[in-house]
Amino acid sequence: LVFESLLWLHVCAVSSRGCSSDVLADLPLSMESFIKVVQRIEGRGLGPSPLTVVRSLRGVAYEGDAFVEHFLGDPDPFPSGENEAPMWDPTLSEFIHLMVRHRIVGQAREEGVVLGSDGTTVALGSLLLGIEAGLVAGAGESVSGLYSLTIARNLGLSFLHSQDSQILGPDGCWDNVTFPRVFTLSGPPSLATDALVNGGMDGVLLGKYLSTHPLHALQLSTVLRDYYGLHPGGPPEGPHLISFQRRDNFRRLVNGSVLQELVLGSLATLQRLGEAEDTGQAAALEDVVKGGVQKFVHRYLECPVIIPRCQWGARPYRGSPTQLSLPLAFMYIHHTHTPRQPCLSFRQCTADMRAMQRFHQDVRRWDDIGYSFVAGSDGYIYEGRGWQWRGAHTRGHNTRGYGIAFVGDYTATLPARRSLELVRESLASCGVMAGWLTGNFTWHGHRQLVNTSCPGGALYLEIESWKQFRSRDQAARHH
């Protein structure tokens, strides 16, 4: 579908009548599409430099933005005059506007965002500001605003102007993950939605990389393709500089106290520029920012990404779900056995989730997929019944603990190390901090409580080494 849509763009470019909005409506709002557009821009004329490309795109996303221009100067003009050599086909302008200019429409639809191949949604404007700052620094110029441009401003404004319950996020879901066109938020928006935060973290990481690795002959589209896992050659700096590890990599760069200072600095700059109200109460402002940063650290740096049900295409729950009495004290580890193979990509993992839900609902006659959460080998955790609703995973114990399944058969092999760490460290600590899981919770294998070989011999040996694991006798006593 992407290829067919881009073929339409080529037809429009050489056609005397150009493209209509109906044709442009056929393009998916995906990272793959955006990279194809960048490739098209790079291929025009003598080939503009990466810095020229991002400056021109900034002219669309942040036209007249005093804060951005304070750090990066004026953008390159938007190509529209008859005597100008256009940076891109005029027929692409509408699509580029839709992709890079961030806004919330009608309190629910978020524009200026694209779906990545890993299943997460990214605001392109924040990403492009980080890339531009990195390219400028790589060219030998000093840019001090990398964090301010990408993430600190959005966080600061959200802390100041959002309701406490809406200080960050939310995430949302696409109308169609195969051919995304509309992204709908799952609740009232803050000024730092998940997509803006994702784009900001990616902008920091790629900006840092480009500040020390100037592109020279390398093209911007290649860097993006590598980072978002769309290039067979792998990421540009080993296996760690890749989008599904954005939270880990961002956490290695910035801790809470540093981020607090960055946010306060961004707000001070906005006040000097007349873009934010000067409250005149420094101590109160510091308290607001400190509290906001603590929420940010918990939500985005300590907790894992959990792909929501709507994003993997879940069917509705049958009947009425039963709410759990929280916090729970147990985590039960499973393997799916069927599917037998690990899922290595968003597309494969979502297909496996749908297949498991069909089996549980249609064959087992359960109300829903049985597991609370499912860990893929793609670097993400998928929402099953979630933190608050009783599952159907460990017979006789579903009200007392959460069922966590790893996709695959782990009789003889182990899940990906990354997946094990996500469950053992991130998911567990996130549950404790949120009050869904007791601090002294214990791990158990499914086989300790039910007559089964699950979670497979190899995986069971692995979880026996985990802190807070209980033996079979201990499990029987405590249940």
PDB file of N, CA and C in Angstrom, residues 332-429:
ATOM      1  N   TYR A 332       2.483 -14.299  38.260  1.00  0.00           N
ATOM      2  CA  TYR A 332       2.571 -15.657  37.747  1.00  0.00           C
ATOM      3  C   TYR A 332       3.119 -15.626  36.318  1.00  0.00           C
ATOM      4  N   ILE A 333       4.200 -16.362  36.081  1.00  0.00           N
ATOM      5  CA  ILE A 333       4.871 -16.350  34.783  1.00  0.00           C
ATOM      6  C   ILE A 333       4.409 -17.534  33.937  1.00  0.00           C
ATOM      7  N   HIS A 334       4.088 -17.254  32.671  1.00  0.00           N
ATOM      8  CA  HIS A 334       3.608 -18.241  31.698  1.00  0.00           C
ATOM      9  C   HIS A 334       4.442 -18.133  30.421  1.00  0.00           C
ATOM     10  N   HIS A 335       4.390 -19.189  29.623  1.00  0.00           N
ATOM     11  CA  HIS A 335       4.743 -19.036  28.213  1.00  0.00           C
ATOM     12  C   HIS A 335       3.497 -19.400  27.415  1.00  0.00           C
ATOM     13  N   THR A 336       3.401 -18.882  26.201  1.00  0.00           N
ATOM     14  CA  THR A 336       2.160 -19.095  25.440  1.00  0.00           C
ATOM     15  C   THR A 336       2.111 -20.491  24.830  1.00  0.00           C
ATOM     16  N   HIS A 337       3.270 -21.099  24.586  1.00  0.00           N
ATOM     17  CA  HIS A 337       3.375 -22.414  23.943  1.00  0.00           C
ATOM     18  C   HIS A 337       2.825 -22.365  22.519  1.00  0.00           C
ATOM     19  N   THR A 338       1.631 -21.833  22.351  1.00  0.00           N
ATOM     20  CA  THR A 338       1.093 -21.548  21.019  1.00  0.00           C
ATOM     21  C   THR A 338       0.602 -20.113  21.044  1.00  0.00           C
ATOM     22  N   PRO A 339       1.226 -19.218  20.273  1.00  0.00           N
ATOM     23  CA  PRO A 339       2.301 -19.415  19.302  1.00  0.00           C
ATOM     24  C   PRO A 339       3.585 -19.975  19.938  1.00  0.00           C
ATOM     25  N   ARG A 340       4.256 -20.816  19.166  1.00  0.00           N
ATOM     26  CA  ARG A 340       5.461 -21.472  19.656  1.00  0.00           C
ATOM     27  C   ARG A 340       6.706 -20.607  19.464  1.00  0.00           C
ATOM     28  N   GLN A 341       6.683 -19.732  18.457  1.00  0.00           N
ATOM     29  CA  GLN A 341       7.855 -18.924  18.143  1.00  0.00           C
ATOM     30  C   GLN A 341       7.738 -17.533  18.763  1.00  0.00           C
ATOM     31  N   PRO A 342       8.850 -16.945  19.189  1.00  0.00           N
ATOM     32  CA  PRO A 342       8.812 -15.564  19.689  1.00  0.00           C
ATOM     33  C   PRO A 342       8.330 -14.613  18.600  1.00  0.00           C
ATOM     34  N   CYS A 343       7.648 -13.547  18.988  1.00  0.00           N
ATOM     35  CA  CYS A 343       7.274 -12.517  18.011  1.00  0.00           C
ATOM     36  C   CYS A 343       8.326 -11.414  18.068  1.00  0.00           C
ATOM     37  N   LEU A 344       8.828 -11.028  16.905  1.00  0.00           N
ATOM     38  CA  LEU A 344       9.990 -10.145  16.834  1.00  0.00           C
ATOM     39  C   LEU A 344       9.670  -8.752  16.318  1.00  0.00           C
ATOM     40  N   SER A 345       8.415  -8.495  15.964  1.00  0.00           N
ATOM     41  CA  SER A 345       8.038  -7.193  15.419  1.00  0.00           C
ATOM     42  C   SER A 345       6.630  -6.838  15.878  1.00  0.00           C
ATOM     43  N   PHE A 346       6.304  -5.563  15.799  1.00  0.00           N
ATOM     44  CA  PHE A 346       4.970  -5.108  16.165  1.00  0.00           C
ATOM     45  C   PHE A 346       3.904  -5.838  15.354  1.00  0.00           C
ATOM     46  N   ARG A 347       4.131  -5.973  14.071  1.00  0.00           N
ATOM     47  CA  ARG A 347       3.139  -6.633  13.217  1.00  0.00           C
ATOM     48  C   ARG A 347       2.924  -8.088  13.637  1.00  0.00           C
ATOM     49  N   GLN A 348       4.020  -8.788  13.905  1.00  0.00           N
ATOM     50  CA  GLN A 348       3.907 -10.197  14.297  1.00  0.00           C
ATOM     51  C   GLN A 348       3.289 -10.330  15.686  1.00  0.00           C
ATOM     52  N   CYS A 349       3.712  -9.480  16.619  1.00  0.00           N
ATOM     53  CA  CYS A 349       3.191  -9.573  17.994  1.00  0.00           C
ATOM     54  C   CYS A 349       1.706  -9.252  18.048  1.00  0.00           C
ATOM     55  N   THR A 350       1.261  -8.253  17.303  1.00  0.00           N
ATOM     56  CA  THR A 350      -0.165  -7.923  17.316  1.00  0.00           C
ATOM     57  C   THR A 350      -0.984  -9.048  16.690  1.00  0.00           C
ATOM     58  N   ALA A 351      -0.452  -9.678  15.649  1.00  0.00           N
ATOM     59  CA  ALA A 351      -1.157 -10.818  15.059  1.00  0.00           C
ATOM     60  C   ALA A 351      -1.256 -11.960  16.067  1.00  0.00           C
ATOM     61  N   ASP A 352      -0.182 -12.201  16.824  1.00  0.00           N
ATOM     62  CA  ASP A 352      -0.207 -13.247  17.845  1.00  0.00           C
ATOM     63  C   ASP A 352      -1.203 -12.916  18.955  1.00  0.00           C
ATOM     64  N   MET A 353      -1.274 -11.665  19.347  1.00  0.00           N
ATOM     65  CA  MET A 353      -2.236 -11.262  20.377  1.00  0.00           C
ATOM     66  C   MET A 353      -3.665 -11.528  19.917  1.00  0.00           C
ATOM     67  N   ARG A 354      -3.956 -11.181  18.687  1.00  0.00           N
ATOM     68  CA  ARG A 354      -5.313 -11.410  18.162  1.00  0.00           C
ATOM     69  C   ARG A 354      -5.616 -12.899  18.074  1.00  0.00           C
ATOM     70  N   ALA A 355      -4.614 -13.691  17.680  1.00  0.00           N
ATOM     71  CA  ALA A 355      -4.822 -15.139  17.572  1.00  0.00           C
ATOM     72  C   ALA A 355      -5.084 -15.746  18.948  1.00  0.00           C
ATOM     73  N   MET A 356      -4.335 -15.302  19.961  1.00  0.00           N
ATOM     74  CA  MET A 356      -4.552 -15.829  21.311  1.00  0.00           C
ATOM     75  C   MET A 356      -5.923 -15.420  21.840  1.00  0.00           C
ATOM     76  N   GLN A 357      -6.321 -14.192  21.584  1.00  0.00           N
ATOM     77  CA  GLN A 357      -7.634 -13.774  22.060  1.00  0.00           C
ATOM     78  C   GLN A 357      -8.750 -14.578  21.387  1.00  0.00           C
ATOM     79  N   ARG A 358      -8.617 -14.818  20.075  1.00  0.00           N
ATOM     80  CA  ARG A 358      -9.628 -15.636  19.387  1.00  0.00           C
ATOM     81  C   ARG A 358      -9.704 -17.029  20.004  1.00  0.00           C
ATOM     82  N   PHE A 359      -8.550 -17.624  20.270  1.00  0.00           N
ATOM     83  CA  PHE A 359      -8.529 -18.968  20.858  1.00  0.00           C
ATOM     84  C   PHE A 359      -9.172 -18.960  22.245  1.00  0.00           C
ATOM     85  N   HIS A 360      -8.813 -17.993  23.060  1.00  0.00           N
ATOM     86  CA  HIS A 360      -9.358 -17.948  24.415  1.00  0.00           C
ATOM     87  C   HIS A 360     -10.864 -17.676  24.422  1.00  0.00           C
ATOM     88  N   GLN A 361     -11.323 -16.846  23.519  1.00  0.00           N
ATOM     89  CA  GLN A 361     -12.747 -16.521  23.492  1.00  0.00           C
ATOM     90  C   GLN A 361     -13.574 -17.584  22.763  1.00  0.00           C
ATOM     91  N   ASP A 362     -13.084 -18.043  21.603  1.00  0.00           N
ATOM     92  CA  ASP A 362     -13.900 -18.913  20.759  1.00  0.00           C
ATOM     93  C   ASP A 362     -13.767 -20.392  21.117  1.00  0.00           C
ATOM     94  N   VAL A 363     -12.578 -20.802  21.559  1.00  0.00           N
ATOM     95  CA  VAL A 363     -12.361 -22.216  21.880  1.00  0.00           C
ATOM     96  C   VAL A 363     -12.503 -22.455  23.390  1.00  0.00           C
ATOM     97  N   ARG A 364     -11.818 -21.652  24.181  1.00  0.00           N
ATOM     98  CA  ARG A 364     -11.902 -21.814  25.628  1.00  0.00           C
ATOM     99  C   ARG A 364     -13.198 -21.242  26.213  1.00  0.00           C
ATOM    100  N   ARG A 365     -13.849 -20.388  25.447  1.00  0.00           N
ATOM    101  CA  ARG A 365     -15.103 -19.744  25.878  1.00  0.00           C
ATOM    102  C   ARG A 365     -14.885 -18.801  27.058  1.00  0.00           C
ATOM    103  N   TRP A 366     -13.693 -18.194  27.124  1.00  0.00           N
ATOM    104  CA  TRP A 366     -13.442 -17.189  28.140  1.00  0.00           C
ATOM    105  C   TRP A 366     -13.964 -15.839  27.646  1.00  0.00           C
ATOM    106  N   ASP A 367     -14.059 -14.902  28.564  1.00  0.00           N
ATOM    107  CA  ASP A 367     -14.582 -13.588  28.197  1.00  0.00           C
ATOM    108  C   ASP A 367     -13.592 -12.775  27.372  1.00  0.00           C
ATOM    109  N   ASP A 368     -12.316 -13.090  27.510  1.00  0.00           N
ATOM    110  CA  ASP A 368     -11.280 -12.268  26.876  1.00  0.00           C
ATOM    111  C   ASP A 368      -9.989 -13.068  26.843  1.00  0.00           C
ATOM    112  N   ILE A 369      -8.942 -12.486  26.257  1.00  0.00           N
ATOM    113  CA  ILE A 369      -7.625 -13.080  26.382  1.00  0.00           C
ATOM    114  C   ILE A 369      -7.340 -13.243  27.871  1.00  0.00           C
ATOM    115  N   GLY A 370      -6.746 -14.347  28.263  1.00  0.00           N
ATOM    116  CA  GLY A 370      -6.653 -14.661  29.685  1.00  0.00           C
ATOM    117  C   GLY A 370      -5.598 -13.890  30.449  1.00  0.00           C
ATOM    118  N   TYR A 371      -4.481 -13.545  29.798  1.00  0.00           N
ATOM    119  CA  TYR A 371      -3.337 -12.970  30.498  1.00  0.00           C
ATOM    120  C   TYR A 371      -3.571 -11.514  30.881  1.00  0.00           C
ATOM    121  N   SER A 372      -2.928 -11.102  31.939  1.00  0.00           N
ATOM    122  CA  SER A 372      -2.944  -9.687  32.323  1.00  0.00           C
ATOM    123  C   SER A 372      -2.078  -8.878  31.362  1.00  0.00           C
ATOM    124  N   PHE A 373      -0.876  -9.399  31.090  1.00  0.00           N
ATOM    125  CA  PHE A 373       0.050  -8.757  30.157  1.00  0.00           C
ATOM    126  C   PHE A 373       0.790  -9.833  29.375  1.00  0.00           C
ATOM    127  N   VAL A 374       1.258  -9.455  28.192  1.00  0.00           N
ATOM    128  CA  VAL A 374       2.010 -10.375  27.346  1.00  0.00           C
ATOM    129  C   VAL A 374       3.286  -9.665  26.893  1.00  0.00           C
ATOM    130  N   ALA A 375       4.422 -10.339  27.017  1.00  0.00           N
ATOM    131  CA  ALA A 375       5.707  -9.769  26.605  1.00  0.00           C
ATOM    132  C   ALA A 375       6.116 -10.367  25.267  1.00  0.00           C
ATOM    133  N   GLY A 376       6.319  -9.496  24.282  1.00  0.00           N
ATOM    134  CA  GLY A 376       6.866  -9.942  23.012  1.00  0.00           C
ATOM    135  C   GLY A 376       8.384  -9.878  23.047  1.00  0.00           C
ATOM    136  N   SER A 377       9.008 -10.333  21.980  1.00  0.00           N
ATOM    137  CA  SER A 377      10.462 -10.198  21.852  1.00  0.00           C
ATOM    138  C   SER A 377      10.809  -9.027  20.946  1.00  0.00           C
ATOM    139  N   ASP A 378       9.867  -8.096  20.808  1.00  0.00           N
ATOM    140  CA  ASP A 378      10.070  -6.884  20.007  1.00  0.00           C
ATOM    141  C   ASP A 378      10.443  -5.692  20.882  1.00  0.00           C
ATOM    142  N   GLY A 379      10.571  -5.906  22.201  1.00  0.00           N
ATOM    143  CA  GLY A 379      10.919  -4.816  23.096  1.00  0.00           C
ATOM    144  C   GLY A 379       9.736  -4.166  23.770  1.00  0.00           C
ATOM    145  N   TYR A 380       8.536  -4.743  23.627  1.00  0.00           N
ATOM    146  CA  TYR A 380       7.341  -4.130  24.197  1.00  0.00           C
ATOM    147  C   TYR A 380       6.496  -5.145  24.951  1.00  0.00           C
ATOM    148  N   ILE A 381       5.667  -4.602  25.849  1.00  0.00           N
ATOM    149  CA  ILE A 381       4.688  -5.388  26.581  1.00  0.00           C
ATOM    150  C   ILE A 381       3.310  -5.009  26.063  1.00  0.00           C
ATOM    151  N   TYR A 382       2.446  -6.005  25.933  1.00  0.00           N
ATOM    152  CA  TYR A 382       1.115  -5.797  25.369  1.00  0.00           C
ATOM    153  C   TYR A 382       0.061  -5.968  26.461  1.00  0.00           C
ATOM    154  N   GLU A 383      -0.900  -5.066  26.454  1.00  0.00           N
ATOM    155  CA  GLU A 383      -1.962  -5.096  27.449  1.00  0.00           C
ATOM    156  C   GLU A 383      -2.948  -6.213  27.153  1.00  0.00           C
ATOM    157  N   GLY A 384      -3.157  -7.085  28.134  1.00  0.00           N
ATOM    158  CA  GLY A 384      -4.215  -8.077  28.052  1.00  0.00           C
ATOM    159  C   GLY A 384      -5.411  -7.566  28.842  1.00  0.00           C
ATOM    160  N   ARG A 385      -5.603  -8.119  30.044  1.00  0.00           N
ATOM    161  CA  ARG A 385      -6.672  -7.583  30.895  1.00  0.00           C
ATOM    162  C   ARG A 385      -6.194  -6.423  31.761  1.00  0.00           C
ATOM    163  N   GLY A 386      -4.891  -6.205  31.813  1.00  0.00           N
ATOM    164  CA  GLY A 386      -4.370  -5.027  32.470  1.00  0.00           C
ATOM    165  C   GLY A 386      -4.257  -5.149  33.978  1.00  0.00           C
ATOM    166  N   TRP A 387      -4.000  -4.003  34.615  1.00  0.00           N
ATOM    167  CA  TRP A 387      -3.733  -3.970  36.043  1.00  0.00           C
ATOM    168  C   TRP A 387      -4.993  -4.114  36.897  1.00  0.00           C
ATOM    169  N   GLN A 388      -6.140  -3.727  36.385  1.00  0.00           N
ATOM    170  CA  GLN A 388      -7.298  -3.579  37.266  1.00  0.00           C
ATOM    171  C   GLN A 388      -8.354  -4.676  37.133  1.00  0.00           C
ATOM    172  N   TRP A 389      -8.232  -5.555  36.133  1.00  0.00           N
ATOM    173  CA  TRP A 389      -9.310  -6.513  35.886  1.00  0.00           C
ATOM    174  C   TRP A 389      -8.828  -7.947  36.057  1.00  0.00           C
ATOM    175  N   ARG A 390      -9.670  -8.774  36.632  1.00  0.00           N
ATOM    176  CA  ARG A 390      -9.341 -10.178  36.870  1.00  0.00           C
ATOM    177  C   ARG A 390      -9.111 -10.911  35.557  1.00  0.00           C
ATOM    178  N   GLY A 391      -8.032 -11.692  35.511  1.00  0.00           N
ATOM    179  CA  GLY A 391      -7.716 -12.456  34.320  1.00  0.00           C
ATOM    180  C   GLY A 391      -8.191 -13.892  34.403  1.00  0.00           C
ATOM    181  N   ALA A 392      -7.744 -14.706  33.439  1.00  0.00           N
ATOM    182  CA  ALA A 392      -8.044 -16.142  33.406  1.00  0.00           C
ATOM    183  C   ALA A 392      -6.756 -16.849  33.004  1.00  0.00           C
ATOM    184  N   HIS A 393      -5.787 -16.873  33.918  1.00  0.00           N
ATOM    185  CA  HIS A 393      -4.444 -17.339  33.580  1.00  0.00           C
ATOM    186  C   HIS A 393      -3.927 -18.436  34.515  1.00  0.00           C
ATOM    187  N   THR A 394      -4.330 -18.411  35.794  1.00  0.00           N
ATOM    188  CA  THR A 394      -3.799 -19.349  36.782  1.00  0.00           C
ATOM    189  C   THR A 394      -4.970 -19.849  37.618  1.00  0.00           C
ATOM    190  N   ARG A 395      -5.510 -20.992  37.241  1.00  0.00           N
ATOM    191  CA  ARG A 395      -6.763 -21.466  37.820  1.00  0.00           C
ATOM    192  C   ARG A 395      -6.718 -21.465  39.355  1.00  0.00           C
ATOM    193  N   GLY A 396      -7.735 -20.869  39.947  1.00  0.00           N
ATOM    194  CA  GLY A 396      -7.832 -20.798  41.393  1.00  0.00           C
ATOM    195  C   GLY A 396      -7.105 -19.625  42.023  1.00  0.00           C
ATOM    196  N   HIS A 397      -6.368 -18.882  41.216  1.00  0.00           N
ATOM    197  CA  HIS A 397      -5.539 -17.809  41.774  1.00  0.00           C
ATOM    198  C   HIS A 397      -5.683 -16.501  40.995  1.00  0.00           C
ATOM    199  N   ASN A 398      -6.675 -16.407  40.149  1.00  0.00           N
ATOM    200  CA  ASN A 398      -6.790 -15.236  39.278  1.00  0.00           C
ATOM    201  C   ASN A 398      -7.125 -13.950  40.021  1.00  0.00           C
ATOM    202  N   THR A 399      -7.691 -14.057  41.218  1.00  0.00           N
ATOM    203  CA  THR A 399      -7.999 -12.846  41.981  1.00  0.00           C
ATOM    204  C   THR A 399      -6.812 -12.383  42.819  1.00  0.00           C
ATOM    205  N   ARG A 400      -5.759 -13.187  42.871  1.00  0.00           N
ATOM    206  CA  ARG A 400      -4.666 -12.915  43.799  1.00  0.00           C
ATOM    207  C   ARG A 400      -3.396 -12.414  43.126  1.00  0.00           C
ATOM    208  N   GLY A 401      -3.297 -12.606  41.812  1.00  0.00           N
ATOM    209  CA  GLY A 401      -2.069 -12.199  41.145  1.00  0.00           C
ATOM    210  C   GLY A 401      -2.289 -11.894  39.673  1.00  0.00           C
ATOM    211  N   TYR A 402      -1.252 -11.386  39.045  1.00  0.00           N
ATOM    212  CA  TYR A 402      -1.272 -11.058  37.613  1.00  0.00           C
ATOM    213  C   TYR A 402      -0.604 -12.176  36.824  1.00  0.00           C
ATOM    214  N   GLY A 403      -1.155 -12.471  35.664  1.00  0.00           N
ATOM    215  CA  GLY A 403      -0.573 -13.468  34.781  1.00  0.00           C
ATOM    216  C   GLY A 403       0.207 -12.803  33.667  1.00  0.00           C
ATOM    217  N   ILE A 404       1.510 -13.061  33.605  1.00  0.00           N
ATOM    218  CA  ILE A 404       2.396 -12.453  32.606  1.00  0.00           C
ATOM    219  C   ILE A 404       2.910 -13.555  31.689  1.00  0.00           C
ATOM    220  N   ALA A 405       2.604 -13.467  30.407  1.00  0.00           N
ATOM    221  CA  ALA A 405       3.010 -14.503  29.457  1.00  0.00           C
ATOM    222  C   ALA A 405       4.077 -13.974  28.508  1.00  0.00           C
ATOM    223  N   PHE A 406       5.045 -14.824  28.204  1.00  0.00           N
ATOM    224  CA  PHE A 406       6.028 -14.541  27.157  1.00  0.00           C
ATOM    225  C   PHE A 406       5.601 -15.288  25.896  1.00  0.00           C
ATOM    226  N   VAL A 407       5.555 -14.576  24.770  1.00  0.00           N
ATOM    227  CA  VAL A 407       5.136 -15.212  23.526  1.00  0.00           C
ATOM    228  C   VAL A 407       6.204 -16.210  23.082  1.00  0.00           C
ATOM    229  N   GLY A 408       5.821 -17.468  22.954  1.00  0.00           N
ATOM    230  CA  GLY A 408       6.734 -18.499  22.500  1.00  0.00           C
ATOM    231  C   GLY A 408       6.736 -19.711  23.422  1.00  0.00           C
ATOM    232  N   ASP A 409       7.394 -20.755  22.981  1.00  0.00           N
ATOM    233  CA  ASP A 409       7.569 -21.987  23.752  1.00  0.00           C
ATOM    234  C   ASP A 409       8.973 -21.979  24.346  1.00  0.00           C
ATOM    235  N   TYR A 410       9.066 -21.945  25.677  1.00  0.00           N
ATOM    236  CA  TYR A 410      10.368 -21.814  26.331  1.00  0.00           C
ATOM    237  C   TYR A 410      10.713 -23.055  27.148  1.00  0.00           C
ATOM    238  N   THR A 411      10.417 -24.198  26.530  1.00  0.00           N
ATOM    239  CA  THR A 411      10.817 -25.467  27.120  1.00  0.00           C
ATOM    240  C   THR A 411      12.334 -25.616  27.097  1.00  0.00           C
ATOM    241  N   ALA A 412      12.960 -25.228  25.992  1.00  0.00           N
ATOM    242  CA  ALA A 412      14.398 -25.441  25.828  1.00  0.00           C
ATOM    243  C   ALA A 412      15.186 -24.156  25.651  1.00  0.00           C
ATOM    244  N   THR A 413      14.541 -23.056  25.352  1.00  0.00           N
ATOM    245  CA  THR A 413      15.239 -21.791  25.129  1.00  0.00           C
ATOM    246  C   THR A 413      14.597 -20.701  25.979  1.00  0.00           C
ATOM    247  N   LEU A 414      15.240 -19.529  26.011  1.00  0.00           N
ATOM    248  CA  LEU A 414      14.743 -18.404  26.799  1.00  0.00           C
ATOM    249  C   LEU A 414      14.196 -17.305  25.895  1.00  0.00           C
ATOM    250  N   PRO A 415      13.274 -16.503  26.411  1.00  0.00           N
ATOM    251  CA  PRO A 415      12.871 -15.302  25.674  1.00  0.00           C
ATOM    252  C   PRO A 415      14.053 -14.356  25.510  1.00  0.00           C
ATOM    253  N   ALA A 416      13.873 -13.339  24.686  1.00  0.00           N
ATOM    254  CA  ALA A 416      14.916 -12.332  24.513  1.00  0.00           C
ATOM    255  C   ALA A 416      15.272 -11.714  25.866  1.00  0.00           C
ATOM    256  N   ARG A 417      16.552 -11.460  26.076  1.00  0.00           N
ATOM    257  CA  ARG A 417      17.000 -10.889  27.341  1.00  0.00           C
ATOM    258  C   ARG A 417      16.285  -9.582  27.639  1.00  0.00           C
ATOM    259  N   ARG A 418      16.074  -8.785  26.608  1.00  0.00           N
ATOM    260  CA  ARG A 418      15.366  -7.509  26.778  1.00  0.00           C
ATOM    261  C   ARG A 418      13.962  -7.736  27.341  1.00  0.00           C
ATOM    262  N   SER A 419      13.264  -8.745  26.860  1.00  0.00           N
ATOM    263  CA  SER A 419      11.906  -9.028  27.324  1.00  0.00           C
ATOM    264  C   SER A 419      11.908  -9.469  28.787  1.00  0.00           C
ATOM    265  N   LEU A 420      12.866 -10.296  29.146  1.00  0.00           N
ATOM    266  CA  LEU A 420      12.982 -10.728  30.543  1.00  0.00           C
ATOM    267  C   LEU A 420      13.210  -9.536  31.468  1.00  0.00           C
ATOM    268  N   GLU A 421      14.074  -8.625  31.057  1.00  0.00           N
ATOM    269  CA  GLU A 421      14.362  -7.457  31.885  1.00  0.00           C
ATOM    270  C   GLU A 421      13.142  -6.547  32.006  1.00  0.00           C
ATOM    271  N   LEU A 422      12.396  -6.392  30.932  1.00  0.00           N
ATOM    272  CA  LEU A 422      11.200  -5.547  30.973  1.00  0.00           C
ATOM    273  C   LEU A 422      10.207  -6.050  32.014  1.00  0.00           C
ATOM    274  N   VAL A 423      10.008  -7.356  32.036  1.00  0.00           N
ATOM    275  CA  VAL A 423       9.055  -7.927  32.999  1.00  0.00           C
ATOM    276  C   VAL A 423       9.637  -7.902  34.405  1.00  0.00           C
ATOM    277  N   ARG A 424      10.854  -8.402  34.567  1.00  0.00           N
ATOM    278  CA  ARG A 424      11.451  -8.548  35.891  1.00  0.00           C
ATOM    279  C   ARG A 424      11.695  -7.200  36.565  1.00  0.00           C
ATOM    280  N   GLU A 425      12.144  -6.205  35.795  1.00  0.00           N
ATOM    281  CA  GLU A 425      12.515  -4.917  36.384  1.00  0.00           C
ATOM    282  C   GLU A 425      11.431  -3.859  36.175  1.00  0.00           C
ATOM    283  N   SER A 426      11.160  -3.527  34.928  1.00  0.00           N
ATOM    284  CA  SER A 426      10.304  -2.368  34.649  1.00  0.00           C
ATOM    285  C   SER A 426       8.841  -2.597  35.014  1.00  0.00           C
ATOM    286  N   LEU A 427       8.261  -3.686  34.528  1.00  0.00           N
ATOM    287  CA  LEU A 427       6.832  -3.916  34.775  1.00  0.00           C
ATOM    288  C   LEU A 427       6.573  -4.085  36.264  1.00  0.00           C
ATOM    289  N   ALA A 428       7.425  -4.843  36.938  1.00  0.00           N
ATOM    290  CA  ALA A 428       7.217  -5.095  38.357  1.00  0.00           C
ATOM    291  C   ALA A 428       7.350  -3.814  39.175  1.00  0.00           C
ATOM    292  N   SER A 429       8.411  -3.047  38.958  1.00  0.00           N
ATOM    293  CA  SER A 429       8.602  -1.822  39.741  1.00  0.00           C
ATOM    294  C   SER A 429       7.523  -0.807  39.438  1.00  0.00           C
TER     295      SER A 429
END
